Coordinates of C-alpha atoms in Angstrom, one line a residue:
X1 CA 6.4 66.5 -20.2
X2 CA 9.7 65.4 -21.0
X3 CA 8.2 62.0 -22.3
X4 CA 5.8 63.2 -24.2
X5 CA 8.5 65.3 -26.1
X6 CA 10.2 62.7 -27.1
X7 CA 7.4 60.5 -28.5
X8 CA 6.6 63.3 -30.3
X9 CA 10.5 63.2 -31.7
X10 CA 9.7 59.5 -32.4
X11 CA 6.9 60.7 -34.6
X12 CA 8.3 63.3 -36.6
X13 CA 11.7 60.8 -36.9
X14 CA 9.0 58.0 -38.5
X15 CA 7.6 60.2 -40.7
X16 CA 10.5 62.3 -42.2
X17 CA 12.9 58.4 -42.6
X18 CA 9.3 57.1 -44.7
X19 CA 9.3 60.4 -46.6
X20 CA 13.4 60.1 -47.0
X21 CA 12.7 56.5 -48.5
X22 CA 10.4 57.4 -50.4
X23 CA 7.8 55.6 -48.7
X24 CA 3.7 55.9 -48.7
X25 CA 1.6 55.2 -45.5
X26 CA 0.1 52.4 -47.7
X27 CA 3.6 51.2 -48.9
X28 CA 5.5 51.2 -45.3
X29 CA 2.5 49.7 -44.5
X30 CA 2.6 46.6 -46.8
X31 CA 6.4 46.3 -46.0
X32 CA 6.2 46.1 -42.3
X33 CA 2.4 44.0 -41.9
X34 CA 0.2 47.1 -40.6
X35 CA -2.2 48.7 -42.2
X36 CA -1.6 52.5 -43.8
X37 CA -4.8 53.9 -40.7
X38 CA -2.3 52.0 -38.0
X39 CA 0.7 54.0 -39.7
X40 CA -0.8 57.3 -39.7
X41 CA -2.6 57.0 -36.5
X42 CA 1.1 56.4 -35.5
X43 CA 2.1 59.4 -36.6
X44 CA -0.4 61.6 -36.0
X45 CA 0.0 60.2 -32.2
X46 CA -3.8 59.0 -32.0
X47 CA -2.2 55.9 -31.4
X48 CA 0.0 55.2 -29.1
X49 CA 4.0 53.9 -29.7
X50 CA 4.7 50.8 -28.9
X51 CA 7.6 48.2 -29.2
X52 CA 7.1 45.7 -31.7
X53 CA 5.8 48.6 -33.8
X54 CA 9.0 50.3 -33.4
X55 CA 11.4 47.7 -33.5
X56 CA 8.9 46.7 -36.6
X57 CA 9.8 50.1 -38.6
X58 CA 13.8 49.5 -37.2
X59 CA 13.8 46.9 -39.4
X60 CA 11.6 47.9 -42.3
X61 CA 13.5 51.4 -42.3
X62 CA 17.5 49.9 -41.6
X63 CA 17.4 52.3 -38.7
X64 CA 20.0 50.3 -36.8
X65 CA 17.8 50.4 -34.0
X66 CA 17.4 53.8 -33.6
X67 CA 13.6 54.3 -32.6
X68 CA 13.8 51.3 -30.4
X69 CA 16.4 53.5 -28.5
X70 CA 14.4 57.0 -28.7
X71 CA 11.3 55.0 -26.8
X72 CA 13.5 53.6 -24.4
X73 CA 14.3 57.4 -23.7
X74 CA 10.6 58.4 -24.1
X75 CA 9.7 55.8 -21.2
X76 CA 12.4 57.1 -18.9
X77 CA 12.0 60.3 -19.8
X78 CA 8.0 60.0 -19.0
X79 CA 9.0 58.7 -14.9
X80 CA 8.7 61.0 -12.6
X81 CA 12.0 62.8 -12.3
X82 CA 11.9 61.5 -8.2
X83 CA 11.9 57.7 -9.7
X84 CA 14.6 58.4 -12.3
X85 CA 17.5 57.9 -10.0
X86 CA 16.3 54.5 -8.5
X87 CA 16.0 53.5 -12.3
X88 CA 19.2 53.7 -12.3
X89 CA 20.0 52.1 -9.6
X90 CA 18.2 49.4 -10.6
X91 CA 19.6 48.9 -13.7
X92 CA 23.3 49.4 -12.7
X93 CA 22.9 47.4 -9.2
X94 CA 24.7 43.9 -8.3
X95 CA 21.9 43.1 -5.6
X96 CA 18.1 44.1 -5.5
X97 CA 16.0 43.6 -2.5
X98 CA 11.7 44.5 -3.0
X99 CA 9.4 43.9 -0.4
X100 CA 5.7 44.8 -0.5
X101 CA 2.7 44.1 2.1
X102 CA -0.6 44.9 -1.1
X103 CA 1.0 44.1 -4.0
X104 CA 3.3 42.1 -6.4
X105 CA 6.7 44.0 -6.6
X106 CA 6.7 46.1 -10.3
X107 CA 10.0 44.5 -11.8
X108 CA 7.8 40.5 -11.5
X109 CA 4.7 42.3 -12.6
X110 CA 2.8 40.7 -15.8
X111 CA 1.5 43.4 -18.5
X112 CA -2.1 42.8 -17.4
X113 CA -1.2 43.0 -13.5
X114 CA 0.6 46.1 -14.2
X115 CA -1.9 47.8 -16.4
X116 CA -4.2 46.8 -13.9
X117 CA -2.3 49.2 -10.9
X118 CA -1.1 51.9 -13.1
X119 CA -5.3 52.3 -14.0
X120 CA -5.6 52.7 -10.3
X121 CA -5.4 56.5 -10.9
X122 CA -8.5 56.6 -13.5
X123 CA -7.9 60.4 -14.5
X124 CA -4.5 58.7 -16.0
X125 CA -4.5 59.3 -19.8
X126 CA -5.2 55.8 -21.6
X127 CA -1.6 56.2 -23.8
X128 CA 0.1 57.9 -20.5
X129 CA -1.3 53.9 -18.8
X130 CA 0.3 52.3 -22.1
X131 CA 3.7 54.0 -21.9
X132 CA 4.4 53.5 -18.3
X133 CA 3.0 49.8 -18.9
X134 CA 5.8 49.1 -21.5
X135 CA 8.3 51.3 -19.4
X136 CA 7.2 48.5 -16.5
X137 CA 8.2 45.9 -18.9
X138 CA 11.4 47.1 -20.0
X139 CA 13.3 47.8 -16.7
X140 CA 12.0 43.8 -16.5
X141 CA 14.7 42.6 -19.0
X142 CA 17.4 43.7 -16.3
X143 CA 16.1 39.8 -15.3
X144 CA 17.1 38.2 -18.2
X145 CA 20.0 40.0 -19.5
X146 CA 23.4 38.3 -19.2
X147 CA 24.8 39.2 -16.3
X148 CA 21.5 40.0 -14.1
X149 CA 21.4 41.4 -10.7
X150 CA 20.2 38.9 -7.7
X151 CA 16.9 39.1 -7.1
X152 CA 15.3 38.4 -3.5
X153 CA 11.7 39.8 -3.1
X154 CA 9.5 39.2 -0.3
X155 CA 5.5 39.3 -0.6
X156 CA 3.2 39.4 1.8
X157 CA 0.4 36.7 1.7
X158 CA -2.3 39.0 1.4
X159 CA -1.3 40.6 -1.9
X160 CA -0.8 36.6 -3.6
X161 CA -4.6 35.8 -2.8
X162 CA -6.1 38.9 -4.4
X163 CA -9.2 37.7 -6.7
X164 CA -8.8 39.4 -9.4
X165 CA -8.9 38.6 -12.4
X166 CA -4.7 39.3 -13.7
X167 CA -3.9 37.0 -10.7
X168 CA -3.9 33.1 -12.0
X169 CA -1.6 34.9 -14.6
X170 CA 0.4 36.7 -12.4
X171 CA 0.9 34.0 -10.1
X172 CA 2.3 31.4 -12.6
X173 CA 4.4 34.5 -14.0
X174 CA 6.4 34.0 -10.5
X175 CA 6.6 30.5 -10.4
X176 CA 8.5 31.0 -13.9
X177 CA 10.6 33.6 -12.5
X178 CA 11.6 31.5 -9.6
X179 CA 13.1 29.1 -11.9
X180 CA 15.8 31.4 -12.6
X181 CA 18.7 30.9 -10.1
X182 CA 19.1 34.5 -9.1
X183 CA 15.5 35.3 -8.6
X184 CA 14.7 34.2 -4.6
X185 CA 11.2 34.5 -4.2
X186 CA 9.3 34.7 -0.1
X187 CA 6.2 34.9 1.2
X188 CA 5.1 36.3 4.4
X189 CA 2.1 33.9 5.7
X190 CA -1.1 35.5 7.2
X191 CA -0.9 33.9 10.6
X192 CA 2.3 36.1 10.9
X193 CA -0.4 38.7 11.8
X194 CA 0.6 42.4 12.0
X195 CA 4.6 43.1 11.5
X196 CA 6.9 46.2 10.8
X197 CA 6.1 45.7 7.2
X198 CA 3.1 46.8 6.8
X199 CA 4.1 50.1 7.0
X200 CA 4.6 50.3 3.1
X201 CA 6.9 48.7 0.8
X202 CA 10.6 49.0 -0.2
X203 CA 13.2 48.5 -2.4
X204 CA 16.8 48.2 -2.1
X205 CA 19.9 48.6 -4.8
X206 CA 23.4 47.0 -4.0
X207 CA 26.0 49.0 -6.6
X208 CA 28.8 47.0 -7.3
X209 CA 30.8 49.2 -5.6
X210 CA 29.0 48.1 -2.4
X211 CA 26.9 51.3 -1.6
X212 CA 23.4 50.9 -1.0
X213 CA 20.1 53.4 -2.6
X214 CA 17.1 53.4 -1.2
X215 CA 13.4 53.3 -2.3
X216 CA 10.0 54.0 -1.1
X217 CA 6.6 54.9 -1.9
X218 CA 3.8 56.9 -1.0
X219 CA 0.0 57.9 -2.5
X220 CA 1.3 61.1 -3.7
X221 CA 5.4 60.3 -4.8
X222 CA 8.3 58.4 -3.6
X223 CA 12.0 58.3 -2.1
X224 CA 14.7 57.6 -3.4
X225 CA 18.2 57.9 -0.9
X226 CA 21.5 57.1 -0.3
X227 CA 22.0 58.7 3.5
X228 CA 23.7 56.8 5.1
X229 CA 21.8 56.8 8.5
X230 CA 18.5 56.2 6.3
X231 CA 19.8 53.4 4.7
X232 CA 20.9 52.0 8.2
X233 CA 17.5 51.9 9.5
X234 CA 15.7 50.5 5.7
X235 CA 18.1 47.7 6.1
X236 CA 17.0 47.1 9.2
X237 CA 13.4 47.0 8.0
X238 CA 14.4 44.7 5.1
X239 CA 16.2 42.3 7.8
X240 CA 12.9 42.6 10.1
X241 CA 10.4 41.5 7.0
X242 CA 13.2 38.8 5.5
X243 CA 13.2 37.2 8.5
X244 CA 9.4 37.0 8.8
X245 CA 9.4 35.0 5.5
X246 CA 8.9 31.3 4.9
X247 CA 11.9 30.0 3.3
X248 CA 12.2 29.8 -0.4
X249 CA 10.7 26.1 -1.3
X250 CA 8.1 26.6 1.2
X251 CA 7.1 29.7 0.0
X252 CA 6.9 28.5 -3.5
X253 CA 4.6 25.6 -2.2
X254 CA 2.2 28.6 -0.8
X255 CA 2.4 30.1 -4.5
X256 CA 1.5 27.0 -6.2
X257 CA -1.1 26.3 -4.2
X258 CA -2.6 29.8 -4.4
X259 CA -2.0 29.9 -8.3
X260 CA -4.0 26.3 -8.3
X261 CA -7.2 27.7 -6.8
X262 CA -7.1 30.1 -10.1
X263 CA -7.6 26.8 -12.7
X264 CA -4.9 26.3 -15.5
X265 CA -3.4 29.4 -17.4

């Protein structure tokens, strides 16, 4: 895999710029806070990359940022190569619409809800969970960057009163995200009963330009499109489910009351 190829890049780049520096596993180790096993484990790949170890050894080894950039490439590189053109999408778009009927949208996902889903498939390779975890996370600074997209997601109910455990975390995790004033957050109550949503979740990109991608999900792969007639009807969809939604403070009174059940985080 693609991914896999380049954290193996990452690797060999870590241990030929410690060798270049003339730098000991025990001495790089002393320098940047980790211990000389966490630095060989590194680079023997036992262990997986991460970034504050990266960005760690960027600073240790005046990289100028280099290895955080190759993991960025490693995470993208590590998607599926179906997902990689809504990733850009969703990096490059003006508007972003989400809607999902189980679960909370990926891009407002905590690391422990998201860990949590990607496990879902529990063949997945522990350090394949980890990279996708921390890919997860960093198409989530789109959010905070300094011109950021506007954000509307819509949630059903259902997915907000799960039980588990991730949940009390997750939940405040959108309250905080609703604070920001492009992030619009709605819920669709239960008493809505059964509604054109529930035929699986969505995602839509706005490009500055005005055009419009698609993207959808299934147990096996996704979508991603542009057509023009398929974009028609998913707009419709998204206008069907939008309008089923409580408006924005009352739907962030049903969060706060469903993150209160959970007890103090």
């Amino acid at each position: 895999m693609e991914g896999e190829q380049t954290a193996d890049l990452i690797r060999a780049q870590l241990r030929r710029i410690r060798t270049a520096a003339g730098l000991s596993q025990e001495e790089l180790g002393r320098r940047a806070n980790y211990s000389a096993s966490t630095i060989s484990a590194v680079e023997t790949g036992t262990r997986p990359l991460d970034k504050p170890y990266v960005k760690r050894m960027d600073e240790v080894l005046d990289t100028g940022g280099l290895f955080e950039s190759l993991l960025r490439m490693a995470e993208r590189d590590g998607q599926p190569s179906w997902f990689r053109p809504w990733l850009e999408a969703e990096r490059n778009a003006k508007q972003l619409r989400y809607f999902n009927p189980t679960l909370v949208p990926g891009l407002l996902q905590t690391e422990n809800y998201a860990r949590t889903v990607l496990r879902f498939d529990d063949t997945k390779p522990e350090e394949d969970v980890e990279r996708q975890v921390a890919a997860r996370l960093e198409r989530q600074e789109i959010l905070v960057r300094e011109h950021p997209p506007q954000v509307v997601a819509v949630i059903d109910e259902s997915a907000l009163r799960r039980t588990d455990a991730t949940m009390g975390e997750q939940l405040a995790h959108l309250l905080r995200m609703a604070e920001l004033p492009h992030v619009h957050l709605h819920a669709i109550p239960s008493y809505t009963g059964l509604h054109v949503g529930l035929s699986g979740p969505l995602a839509l990109a706005r490009s500055t330009d005005g055009g419009w991608v698609g993207h959808l999900e299934n147990q096996l792969s996704g979508l991603v499109t542009d057509s023009e007639d398929e974009m028609a009807t998913l707009l419709e969809r998204w206008e069907g489910v939008r309008g089923l939604a409580l408006p924005r403070d009352l739907s962030l009174a049903l969060l706060k009351e469903v993150e209160s059940q959970h007890g103090p985080q």
